[in-house]
Amino acid sequence: DRVDGEYFWYNQNSWQGDGYYAHPVGLKKPNAFGLYDMSGNVWEWCEDSWSDRFPPRQGRVVRSRGIERVKRGGAFYFGAEFSRSSYRSFEEKGVRSPYIGFRVRGPLFPKFSHLFSQK
């Protein structure tokens, strides 16, 4: 696999003189879908509970009474091999870390967002 640091932050391109840090969104190139920072920078918390088996292919959330939650996508302090949206790992729910975050979702089509507003 070819590593292309033009699309994501990982441990080989995140050093800022005195340490590794998360970066503002949008400094790297967007992916083929026009989305920025889908891999690397910070691990993304997912709603799924951790399971050794992959989650259902139908896109449903995996829920259990367990305390581990899925995180995906790698982070600025970790190697490029983790910087893929398909890479799954886990942490206990409630863990706080400079390496873990979440994605804020906005309107899919901002030009038409007025059609979906809840007034």
PDB file of C-alpha atoms in Angstrom:
ATOM      1  CA  ASP A   1       0.000   0.000   0.000  1.00  0.00           C
ATOM      2  CA  ARG A   2       1.166   3.486  -0.858  1.00  0.00           C
ATOM      3  CA  VAL A   3       1.148   6.096   1.902  1.00  0.00           C
ATOM      4  CA  ASP A   4       0.040   9.501   0.676  1.00  0.00           C
ATOM      5  CA  GLY A   5       0.315  12.050   3.466  1.00  0.00           C
ATOM      6  CA  GLU A   6      -1.411  14.632   1.270  1.00  0.00           C
ATOM      7  CA  TYR A   7      -4.759  13.249   2.479  1.00  0.00           C
ATOM      8  CA  PHE A   8      -4.320  12.521   6.202  1.00  0.00           C
ATOM      9  CA  TRP A   9      -2.304  13.351   9.324  1.00  0.00           C
ATOM     10  CA  TYR A  10      -0.284  10.583  10.963  1.00  0.00           C
ATOM     11  CA  ASN A  11       2.882  10.278  13.045  1.00  0.00           C
ATOM     12  CA  GLN A  12       5.271  10.961  10.155  1.00  0.00           C
ATOM     13  CA  ASN A  13       3.771  14.344   9.164  1.00  0.00           C
ATOM     14  CA  SER A  14       2.349  15.702  12.444  1.00  0.00           C
ATOM     15  CA  TRP A  15       5.466  16.784  14.334  1.00  0.00           C
ATOM     16  CA  GLN A  16       5.314  20.531  15.093  1.00  0.00           C
ATOM     17  CA  GLY A  17       8.693  21.182  16.686  1.00  0.00           C
ATOM     18  CA  ASP A  18       7.789  20.329  20.267  1.00  0.00           C
ATOM     19  CA  GLY A  19       5.314  17.489  19.918  1.00  0.00           C
ATOM     20  CA  TYR A  20       2.530  15.871  17.929  1.00  0.00           C
ATOM     21  CA  TYR A  21      -0.789  17.698  17.673  1.00  0.00           C
ATOM     22  CA  ALA A  22      -4.202  17.428  16.042  1.00  0.00           C
ATOM     23  CA  HIS A  23      -4.684  19.816  13.130  1.00  0.00           C
ATOM     24  CA  PRO A  24      -7.523  22.057  11.927  1.00  0.00           C
ATOM     25  CA  VAL A  25      -9.863  20.333   9.463  1.00  0.00           C
ATOM     26  CA  GLY A  26      -9.326  20.970   5.763  1.00  0.00           C
ATOM     27  CA  LEU A  27      -5.544  21.430   5.603  1.00  0.00           C
ATOM     28  CA  LYS A  28      -5.105  18.213   3.626  1.00  0.00           C
ATOM     29  CA  LYS A  29      -6.667  17.330   0.266  1.00  0.00           C
ATOM     30  CA  PRO A  30     -10.254  16.001   0.236  1.00  0.00           C
ATOM     31  CA  ASN A  31     -10.880  12.361  -0.625  1.00  0.00           C
ATOM     32  CA  ALA A  32     -12.609  11.194  -3.823  1.00  0.00           C
ATOM     33  CA  PHE A  33     -15.996  12.118  -2.294  1.00  0.00           C
ATOM     34  CA  GLY A  34     -14.875  15.671  -1.485  1.00  0.00           C
ATOM     35  CA  LEU A  35     -14.702  14.938   2.267  1.00  0.00           C
ATOM     36  CA  TYR A  36     -11.836  16.168   4.416  1.00  0.00           C
ATOM     37  CA  ASP A  37     -10.025  14.361   7.227  1.00  0.00           C
ATOM     38  CA  MET A  38     -11.904  11.070   7.084  1.00  0.00           C
ATOM     39  CA  SER A  39      -8.704   9.298   8.162  1.00  0.00           C
ATOM     40  CA  GLY A  40      -5.924  10.291  10.511  1.00  0.00           C
ATOM     41  CA  ASN A  41      -5.841  13.428  12.694  1.00  0.00           C
ATOM     42  CA  VAL A  42      -7.974  11.939  15.529  1.00  0.00           C
ATOM     43  CA  TRP A  43      -9.666   8.562  16.007  1.00  0.00           C
ATOM     44  CA  GLU A  44     -13.386   8.906  15.388  1.00  0.00           C
ATOM     45  CA  TRP A  45     -15.774   7.624  18.072  1.00  0.00           C
ATOM     46  CA  CYS A  46     -18.510   5.422  16.597  1.00  0.00           C
ATOM     47  CA  GLU A  47     -21.849   4.507  18.109  1.00  0.00           C
ATOM     48  CA  ASP A  48     -21.153   0.775  17.763  1.00  0.00           C
ATOM     49  CA  SER A  49     -20.282  -1.377  20.746  1.00  0.00           C
ATOM     50  CA  TRP A  50     -17.075  -3.356  20.229  1.00  0.00           C
ATOM     51  CA  SER A  51     -17.379  -6.877  18.870  1.00  0.00           C
ATOM     52  CA  ASP A  52     -14.631  -9.176  17.611  1.00  0.00           C
ATOM     53  CA  ARG A  53     -16.863  -9.800  14.612  1.00  0.00           C
ATOM     54  CA  PHE A  54     -17.463  -7.096  12.059  1.00  0.00           C
ATOM     55  CA  PRO A  55     -20.771  -5.258  12.433  1.00  0.00           C
ATOM     56  CA  PRO A  56     -23.762  -6.172  10.256  1.00  0.00           C
ATOM     57  CA  ARG A  57     -23.438  -5.229   6.598  1.00  0.00           C
ATOM     58  CA  GLN A  58     -26.862  -3.575   6.603  1.00  0.00           C
ATOM     59  CA  GLY A  59     -25.472  -0.516   8.370  1.00  0.00           C
ATOM     60  CA  ARG A  60     -27.246  -1.099  11.675  1.00  0.00           C
ATOM     61  CA  VAL A  61     -25.581  -0.025  14.908  1.00  0.00           C
ATOM     62  CA  VAL A  62     -24.168  -2.852  17.032  1.00  0.00           C
ATOM     63  CA  ARG A  63     -25.312  -2.414  20.637  1.00  0.00           C
ATOM     64  CA  SER A  64     -24.400  -4.460  23.677  1.00  0.00           C
ATOM     65  CA  ARG A  65     -24.052  -4.015  27.415  1.00  0.00           C
ATOM     66  CA  GLY A  66     -20.263  -3.966  27.045  1.00  0.00           C
ATOM     67  CA  ILE A  67     -18.230  -0.899  27.946  1.00  0.00           C
ATOM     68  CA  GLU A  68     -16.059  -0.769  24.813  1.00  0.00           C
ATOM     69  CA  ARG A  69     -16.980   1.460  21.882  1.00  0.00           C
ATOM     70  CA  VAL A  70     -15.557   1.359  18.363  1.00  0.00           C
ATOM     71  CA  LYS A  71     -13.144   4.007  17.129  1.00  0.00           C
ATOM     72  CA  ARG A  72     -11.978   4.268  13.527  1.00  0.00           C
ATOM     73  CA  GLY A  73      -9.548   6.014  11.248  1.00  0.00           C
ATOM     74  CA  GLY A  74      -6.234   6.471  13.063  1.00  0.00           C
ATOM     75  CA  ALA A  75      -4.774   9.591  14.651  1.00  0.00           C
ATOM     76  CA  PHE A  76      -1.904  12.046  14.316  1.00  0.00           C
ATOM     77  CA  TYR A  77       0.290  10.168  16.817  1.00  0.00           C
ATOM     78  CA  PHE A  78      -0.117   6.729  15.211  1.00  0.00           C
ATOM     79  CA  GLY A  79       1.328   5.083  12.086  1.00  0.00           C
ATOM     80  CA  ALA A  80      -0.144   5.354   8.601  1.00  0.00           C
ATOM     81  CA  GLU A  81      -1.343   1.726   8.742  1.00  0.00           C
ATOM     82  CA  PHE A  82      -4.108   2.836  11.154  1.00  0.00           C
ATOM     83  CA  SER A  83      -5.206   5.800   9.011  1.00  0.00           C
ATOM     84  CA  ARG A  84      -8.007   4.044   7.136  1.00  0.00           C
ATOM     85  CA  SER A  85     -11.723   4.377   7.781  1.00  0.00           C
ATOM     86  CA  SER A  86     -11.951   0.569   7.658  1.00  0.00           C
ATOM     87  CA  TYR A  87      -9.494   0.134  10.554  1.00  0.00           C
ATOM     88  CA  ARG A  88     -11.407  -0.664  13.756  1.00  0.00           C
ATOM     89  CA  SER A  89     -10.184  -0.470  17.318  1.00  0.00           C
ATOM     90  CA  PHE A  90     -11.884   0.261  20.650  1.00  0.00           C
ATOM     91  CA  GLU A  91     -11.728   2.182  23.912  1.00  0.00           C
ATOM     92  CA  GLU A  92     -13.881   2.118  27.011  1.00  0.00           C
ATOM     93  CA  LYS A  93     -16.799   4.496  26.651  1.00  0.00           C
ATOM     94  CA  GLY A  94     -16.172   7.750  28.458  1.00  0.00           C
ATOM     95  CA  VAL A  95     -12.410   7.772  27.813  1.00  0.00           C
ATOM     96  CA  ARG A  96     -11.046  11.243  27.080  1.00  0.00           C
ATOM     97  CA  SER A  97      -7.940  11.570  24.944  1.00  0.00           C
ATOM     98  CA  PRO A  98      -6.301  14.131  22.644  1.00  0.00           C
ATOM     99  CA  TYR A  99      -6.264  11.319  20.061  1.00  0.00           C
ATOM    100  CA  ILE A 100     -10.032  10.672  19.968  1.00  0.00           C
ATOM    101  CA  GLY A 101     -12.824  12.883  18.667  1.00  0.00           C
ATOM    102  CA  PHE A 102     -16.026  12.771  16.704  1.00  0.00           C
ATOM    103  CA  ARG A 103     -17.310  14.112  13.421  1.00  0.00           C
ATOM    104  CA  VAL A 104     -19.837  16.917  13.497  1.00  0.00           C
ATOM    105  CA  ARG A 105     -22.357  16.390  10.741  1.00  0.00           C
ATOM    106  CA  GLY A 106     -23.768  19.324   8.844  1.00  0.00           C
ATOM    107  CA  PRO A 107     -26.282  19.481   5.998  1.00  0.00           C
ATOM    108  CA  LEU A 108     -25.412  17.094   3.190  1.00  0.00           C
ATOM    109  CA  PHE A 109     -26.267  19.746   0.627  1.00  0.00           C
ATOM    110  CA  PRO A 110     -25.821  23.189   2.253  1.00  0.00           C
ATOM    111  CA  LYS A 111     -27.401  24.902  -0.771  1.00  0.00           C
ATOM    112  CA  PHE A 112     -30.684  23.119   0.038  1.00  0.00           C
ATOM    113  CA  SER A 113     -30.468  23.115   3.842  1.00  0.00           C
ATOM    114  CA  HIS A 114     -33.425  25.531   4.095  1.00  0.00           C
ATOM    115  CA  LEU A 115     -35.647  22.687   2.846  1.00  0.00           C
ATOM    116  CA  PHE A 116     -34.754  20.585   5.888  1.00  0.00           C
ATOM    117  CA  SER A 117     -34.825  23.201   8.640  1.00  0.00           C
ATOM    118  CA  GLN A 118     -37.069  22.455  11.602  1.00  0.00           C
ATOM    119  CA  LYS A 119     -38.921  25.729  12.200  1.00  0.00           C
TER     120      LYS A 119
END
